[in-house]
Coordinates of C-alpha atoms and ligand atoms in Angstrom, one line a residue:
E1 CA 85.1 110.7 117.5
K2 CA 87.8 108.2 117.7
G3 CA 85.1 105.7 118.5
G4 CA 86.8 104.4 121.6
Y5 CA 90.2 103.9 120.0
E6 CA 93.3 105.7 121.2
H7 CA 94.2 107.0 117.8
F8 CA 92.6 107.6 114.5
M9 CA 95.1 105.3 112.9
L10 CA 94.1 102.4 115.0
K11 CA 90.4 103.1 114.4
E12 CA 91.0 103.3 110.6
I13 CA 93.0 100.0 110.7
Y14 CA 90.0 98.4 112.4
E15 CA 87.6 99.9 109.9
Q16 CA 89.1 98.0 107.0
P17 CA 86.6 95.2 106.9
R18 CA 83.8 97.7 106.6
A19 CA 85.7 100.0 104.2
I20 CA 86.6 97.2 101.9
H21 CA 83.0 96.0 102.0
D22 CA 81.8 99.5 101.1
S23 CA 84.3 99.7 98.2
F24 CA 82.9 96.6 96.5
R25 CA 79.2 96.8 97.6
G26 CA 76.9 97.1 94.6
R27 CA 79.9 96.7 92.3
L28 CA 80.3 92.9 92.3
N29 CA 78.2 89.9 93.0
A30 CA 79.9 86.5 93.3
K31 CA 76.7 84.5 93.1
E32 CA 75.7 86.2 89.9
G33 CA 79.3 86.2 88.6
W34 CA 79.8 89.9 87.7
V35 CA 81.9 92.9 88.6
S36 CA 81.0 96.4 87.3
L37 CA 82.4 99.8 88.2
G38 CA 80.1 102.6 87.2
G39 CA 83.0 104.9 86.2
V40 CA 84.6 102.2 84.0
K41 CA 81.5 100.8 82.3
P42 CA 80.8 103.6 79.8
Y43 CA 84.5 103.7 78.8
I44 CA 85.2 100.0 78.9
K45 CA 86.2 99.7 75.2
E46 CA 88.4 102.8 75.4
I47 CA 90.2 101.5 78.6
A48 CA 90.4 97.9 77.5
N49 CA 91.9 98.8 74.2
A50 CA 94.4 101.4 75.6
D51 CA 97.9 101.2 74.1
R52 CA 99.1 101.4 77.6
I53 CA 98.0 102.5 81.0
V54 CA 100.1 105.0 82.9
I55 CA 99.4 105.2 86.6
I56 CA 100.5 108.3 88.5
A57 CA 100.5 108.8 92.3
C58 CA 102.6 109.7 95.3
G59 CA 103.5 108.0 98.6
T60 CA 101.2 105.2 99.6
S61 CA 99.0 105.7 96.6
W62 CA 102.1 105.0 94.5
H63 CA 102.4 101.7 96.2
A64 CA 98.9 100.8 95.3
A65 CA 99.8 101.7 91.7
L66 CA 102.7 99.3 91.8
V67 CA 100.3 96.5 92.9
A68 CA 97.9 97.5 90.1
E69 CA 100.7 97.1 87.6
Y70 CA 100.7 93.4 88.3
Y71 CA 96.9 93.2 88.2
F72 CA 96.5 95.0 84.8
E73 CA 99.4 93.1 83.2
D74 CA 98.5 89.7 84.7
L75 CA 94.7 89.7 84.5
A76 CA 94.1 92.0 81.5
R77 CA 97.4 91.8 79.6
I78 CA 97.6 95.6 79.1
P79 CA 101.1 97.2 79.4
V80 CA 101.4 99.4 82.4
E81 CA 103.8 102.1 83.6
V82 CA 103.8 103.4 87.1
E83 CA 105.2 106.8 87.8
Y84 CA 105.8 109.1 90.7
A85 CA 103.6 112.1 89.8
S86 CA 106.5 114.5 90.6
E87 CA 108.9 112.8 88.3
F88 CA 106.4 112.3 85.5
R89 CA 105.4 115.9 85.2
Y90 CA 108.9 117.3 85.0
R91 CA 110.5 115.0 82.5
N92 CA 108.7 115.8 79.3
P93 CA 107.1 112.3 79.2
I94 CA 105.7 110.8 76.0
I95 CA 101.9 110.8 76.2
R96 CA 99.7 110.0 73.3
K97 CA 96.1 109.7 72.4
G98 CA 95.3 106.1 73.2
D99 CA 97.0 106.3 76.5
V100 CA 94.9 105.9 79.6
V101 CA 96.3 107.8 82.6
I102 CA 95.0 106.6 86.0
A103 CA 95.7 108.8 89.0
I104 CA 95.4 107.3 92.5
S105 CA 94.9 109.7 95.4
Q106 CA 93.2 109.5 98.8
S107 CA 92.8 113.2 99.2
G108 CA 92.3 114.0 95.5
E109 CA 94.3 117.2 96.2
T110 CA 97.9 116.2 96.0
A111 CA 99.6 119.0 94.0
D112 CA 102.0 116.9 92.0
T113 CA 99.4 114.3 91.0
L114 CA 97.0 117.1 90.0
A115 CA 99.6 118.9 87.9
A116 CA 100.7 115.6 86.2
L117 CA 97.0 115.0 85.3
K118 CA 96.7 118.5 83.8
M119 CA 99.7 117.8 81.6
A120 CA 98.4 114.4 80.5
K121 CA 95.1 116.0 79.6
E122 CA 96.8 118.6 77.4
N123 CA 98.4 115.8 75.5
G124 CA 95.2 114.0 74.8
A125 CA 95.2 111.1 77.3
F126 CA 92.0 109.7 78.8
L127 CA 92.1 110.5 82.5
F128 CA 90.7 108.1 85.2
G129 CA 90.7 108.9 88.9
I130 CA 90.8 106.5 91.8
V131 CA 90.0 108.9 94.7
N132 CA 88.6 108.7 98.2
V133 CA 87.5 112.3 98.8
V134 CA 84.3 112.9 97.0
G135 CA 84.3 116.1 94.9
S136 CA 88.0 116.7 95.3
S137 CA 90.1 118.4 92.6
I138 CA 91.3 115.2 91.0
S139 CA 87.8 113.7 90.9
R140 CA 86.8 116.8 89.0
I141 CA 89.6 117.1 86.5
T142 CA 89.4 113.4 85.4
D143 CA 87.2 112.2 82.5
S144 CA 85.9 109.4 84.7
G145 CA 86.7 107.6 87.9
S146 CA 85.7 105.4 90.8
Y147 CA 85.6 106.4 94.5
T148 CA 87.2 104.1 96.9
H149 CA 84.4 104.7 99.6
A150 CA 86.9 104.2 102.5
G151 CA 85.2 107.0 104.5
P152 CA 87.2 109.9 106.0
E153 CA 90.8 109.0 106.8
I154 CA 92.2 111.4 109.5
G155 CA 95.5 109.7 110.5
V156 CA 98.3 111.0 108.3
A157 CA 99.5 107.5 107.8
S158 CA 97.3 106.0 105.1
T159 CA 95.7 102.6 106.0
K160 CA 92.2 102.0 104.9
A161 CA 92.6 104.3 101.9
F162 CA 95.4 102.0 100.6
T163 CA 93.6 98.7 101.0
T164 CA 90.4 100.1 99.4
Q165 CA 92.5 101.5 96.5
V166 CA 94.0 98.0 95.9
T167 CA 90.5 96.5 96.2
L168 CA 89.2 98.8 93.5
L169 CA 92.2 98.3 91.2
A170 CA 91.7 94.5 91.4
M171 CA 88.0 95.0 90.4
M172 CA 89.0 97.2 87.6
A173 CA 91.6 94.7 86.3
M174 CA 89.0 91.9 86.5
M175 CA 86.6 94.0 84.4
L176 CA 89.2 94.7 81.8
G177 CA 90.3 91.0 81.9
K178 CA 86.8 89.9 81.2
E179 CA 86.4 92.4 78.4
R180 CA 89.6 91.3 76.8
N181 CA 89.1 87.6 77.4
T182 CA 92.4 87.4 79.2
I183 CA 91.1 85.9 82.4
A184 CA 89.9 82.3 82.7
P185 CA 86.3 82.1 83.8
K186 CA 87.2 79.9 86.8
R187 CA 89.8 82.4 88.0
F188 CA 87.3 85.2 87.5
Q189 CA 84.8 83.4 89.7
K190 CA 87.4 82.5 92.3
L191 CA 88.4 86.2 92.6
L192 CA 84.8 87.2 93.0
D193 CA 84.3 84.7 95.8
E194 CA 87.6 85.7 97.5
M195 CA 86.8 89.3 97.2
E196 CA 83.5 88.9 99.0
A197 CA 85.2 86.8 101.7
L198 CA 87.8 89.5 102.4
P199 CA 86.0 91.5 105.1
D200 CA 85.6 88.4 107.2
K201 CA 89.2 87.4 106.6
I202 CA 90.4 90.8 107.8
E203 CA 88.3 90.5 110.9
T204 CA 90.1 87.2 111.7
L205 CA 93.4 88.7 111.0
L206 CA 92.7 91.7 113.3
E207 CA 92.4 89.2 116.2
S208 CA 96.2 88.9 116.1
N209 CA 96.5 92.5 117.2
D210 CA 97.7 91.6 120.8
Y211 CA 100.2 89.1 119.5
I212 CA 101.5 91.7 117.0
E213 CA 101.9 94.1 119.9
T214 CA 104.2 91.7 121.7
I215 CA 106.4 91.5 118.6
A216 CA 106.4 95.2 118.3
A217 CA 107.7 95.5 121.9
Q218 CA 110.8 93.5 120.9
Y219 CA 111.8 95.7 118.0
K220 CA 110.7 99.1 119.2
D221 CA 114.3 100.2 119.8
A222 CA 115.6 99.2 116.3
T223 CA 117.4 101.9 114.4
N224 CA 116.9 100.2 111.0
A225 CA 114.6 97.7 109.4
L226 CA 114.3 95.9 106.1
Y227 CA 111.1 94.8 104.4
L228 CA 111.2 92.2 101.7
G229 CA 108.7 90.7 99.3
R230 CA 108.4 89.4 95.8
G231 CA 105.7 89.9 93.1
T232 CA 102.7 91.8 94.4
A233 CA 104.3 91.5 97.9
F234 CA 107.1 93.8 96.8
P235 CA 105.0 97.0 96.9
I236 CA 103.7 95.7 100.3
A237 CA 107.3 95.7 101.5
L238 CA 107.7 99.3 100.3
E239 CA 104.4 100.2 102.1
G240 CA 105.5 98.4 105.3
A241 CA 108.7 100.4 105.3
L242 CA 107.0 103.7 104.6
K243 CA 104.5 103.1 107.4
L244 CA 107.3 102.4 109.9
K245 CA 109.4 105.4 109.0
E246 CA 106.7 107.9 108.8
I247 CA 105.2 107.3 112.2
S248 CA 108.0 105.8 114.3
Y249 CA 111.0 107.6 112.7
I250 CA 112.9 104.3 112.4
H251 CA 114.8 104.1 109.2
A252 CA 113.3 101.4 107.0
E253 CA 113.8 100.2 103.5
G254 CA 111.6 98.0 101.3
Y255 CA 113.2 95.8 98.7
P256 CA 112.3 93.1 96.3
A257 CA 113.6 90.1 98.2
A258 CA 115.9 89.0 95.3
E259 CA 117.6 92.4 95.3
M260 CA 118.9 91.8 98.8
K261 CA 122.0 90.1 97.5
H262 CA 122.8 93.1 95.3
G263 CA 123.6 95.4 98.3
P264 CA 121.3 95.5 101.3
I265 CA 122.5 92.1 102.6
A266 CA 125.6 93.9 103.8
L267 CA 123.5 95.6 106.4
I268 CA 122.3 92.4 108.0
D269 CA 123.6 91.6 111.5
E270 CA 121.9 90.5 114.8
N271 CA 120.4 93.9 115.3
M272 CA 118.6 94.1 112.0
P273 CA 114.9 93.2 112.0
V274 CA 113.8 91.9 108.5
F275 CA 110.1 91.8 107.8
V276 CA 109.3 89.3 105.1
I277 CA 106.1 88.4 103.2
A278 CA 106.3 84.6 102.8
T279 CA 102.8 83.6 102.0
E280 CA 101.9 80.6 99.9
G281 CA 102.1 80.8 96.1
E282 CA 104.5 80.9 93.3
N283 CA 107.3 82.8 95.1
Y284 CA 107.2 80.8 98.3
E285 CA 110.3 78.7 97.9
K286 CA 112.3 81.6 96.7
V287 CA 111.4 83.7 99.7
V288 CA 112.3 80.8 102.0
S289 CA 115.8 80.9 100.5
N290 CA 115.9 84.6 101.1
I291 CA 114.9 84.0 104.7
Q292 CA 117.7 81.5 105.1
E293 CA 120.2 84.0 103.7
V294 CA 119.1 86.5 106.4
K295 CA 119.2 83.9 109.2
A296 CA 122.7 82.8 108.1
R297 CA 123.8 86.4 108.9
K298 CA 122.0 86.4 112.2
G299 CA 119.3 88.9 111.1
K300 CA 115.9 88.7 112.9
I301 CA 113.0 87.4 110.7
I302 CA 109.5 88.5 111.3
A303 CA 107.5 86.7 108.6
I304 CA 104.0 87.0 107.3
V305 CA 102.8 83.6 106.4
T306 CA 99.7 81.8 105.3
K307 CA 97.7 80.1 108.1
G308 CA 99.0 76.5 108.5
D309 CA 102.5 77.3 107.3
T310 CA 105.2 75.1 108.9
E311 CA 108.4 75.7 106.8
V312 CA 108.9 79.4 107.5
K313 CA 107.7 78.9 111.1
A314 CA 110.6 76.6 111.7
I315 CA 113.2 79.1 110.7
A316 CA 111.7 82.6 111.4
D317 CA 112.0 84.4 114.8
H318 CA 108.3 85.3 114.6
T319 CA 105.5 84.5 112.2
I320 CA 102.2 86.3 111.8
S321 CA 99.5 84.2 110.0
I322 CA 97.0 85.6 107.5
P323 CA 94.1 83.6 106.1
S324 CA 94.6 81.9 102.8
T325 CA 93.2 83.7 99.7
D326 CA 93.8 84.1 96.0
E327 CA 97.3 85.3 95.4
V328 CA 96.0 88.5 93.8
L329 CA 94.4 89.5 97.1
V330 CA 97.3 88.7 99.3
P331 CA 98.6 92.3 99.2
I332 CA 95.4 93.5 100.9
L333 CA 95.7 91.0 103.8
A334 CA 99.5 91.1 104.1
T335 CA 99.7 94.9 104.6
I336 CA 97.5 94.9 107.7
P337 CA 100.0 93.3 110.1
F338 CA 102.6 95.8 109.0
Q339 CA 100.1 98.7 109.8
L340 CA 99.6 97.2 113.2
L341 CA 103.3 96.6 113.8
S342 CA 104.2 100.2 112.9
Y343 CA 101.3 101.6 114.9
H344 CA 102.4 99.7 118.1
I345 CA 106.1 100.5 117.7
A346 CA 105.3 104.2 117.2
V347 CA 103.1 104.3 120.3
M348 CA 105.7 102.6 122.4
R349 CA 108.3 105.1 121.2
G350 CA 106.0 107.9 122.3
C351 CA 105.5 109.3 118.8
N352 CA 102.5 111.3 117.6
V353 CA 101.0 108.6 115.6
D354 CA 98.2 110.5 113.9
Q355 CA 100.2 113.6 113.2
P356 CA 103.9 112.7 112.7
R357 CA 106.4 115.5 112.6
N358 CA 107.0 117.3 109.3
L359 CA 104.0 115.6 107.6
A360 CA 100.6 116.8 106.4
K361 CA 97.6 114.7 105.5
S362 CA 97.5 116.1 102.0
V363 CA 100.4 117.6 100.3
T364 CA 99.0 120.5 98.3
V365 CA 102.4 122.1 97.7
E366 CA 104.9 121.0 95.1
Ligands
LIG1 O1 96.2 111.9 99.1 P1 97.2 111.1 98.3 O2 96.8 109.7 98.2 O3 97.4 111.7 96.9 O4 98.5 111.3 99.1 C1 99.7 110.7 98.7 C2 100.7 110.7 99.8 O5 101.0 112.0 100.2 C3 100.3 109.8 101.0 O6 100.0 108.5 100.5 C4 101.5 109.8 102.0 O7 102.6 109.1 101.5 C5 100.9 109.1 103.3 N1 101.4 109.9 104.4 C6 101.4 107.7 103.5 O8 100.9 107.1 104.6

């Protein structure tokens, strides 16, 4: 049932081209120039005119929520708040009619997310679910929703569930942007084209697996690691760090790259691997400076760059290239090398990759 793969996690990483294709199939068409999610369509006015969108989730799904915050604000100009479900529900939050609450959950059974939704419902919010497991509790309690269609995810470490969540959230933001006229038609079309090109780009990226394994071999004995990114790559840094800690038991922290100088830089020495997302786009030069700061303190840089990059290549210890795409979709591609790095490091350390100690696939207790 692992389809020839040694672990479910690896199988699920490799399923991503198909999973992402399944998550947009029938929901967008670049040639005809449209995107439409069945769960959003009947409520498009309600969601597009929300006073604000509150997104609640836990763990990896919370990282997808952080990416979505950029999407909804940038493409649809709707104010967004992202909350850990567990914090949200216990702090007497302000929820009003006119708020749209989106819950993101692979399992659809996470106790804190479910309880937070119940509370939001009592306060009159409109509830929308982005869920993988069909018929799960969260899919039933929400007013509407869209399934990610990632297929069953068995490995405790979330991989394809995350990238399909981000895919879906990008589509939702595009729909809302179109409705609100906040997205330029050219940009909209480019996003559609790039979305359809994603599965092939992921296939290309997966060809780097053996090379990524050789990098993993060099850092498998690290005791600490830092992950840095800016903009939508910041949540990817958090996700990279979570993936490493949960399956390899190496302590790892994700930070917005600019925050490094406010503390974490003190940790950097020749034993510290620093994983950086340094892809083309608005933040590129700033990230290059952050890399220089790490190198000046002898830290090891493993950078994710856009294919064809030369500047970072010249200063980093290792670079992993991803195909060029619209900046909005970079998080989907950039997260995959981190999944593979964590996977190989965990295997080399003899860890139980699919069922790490102390963890359950779905956290149904509070
Ligand atoms: O099923 P959910 O998406 O609600 O689960 C949320 C978290 O428990 C989950 O993402 C967890 O952090 C994973 N182990 C991360 O890989």
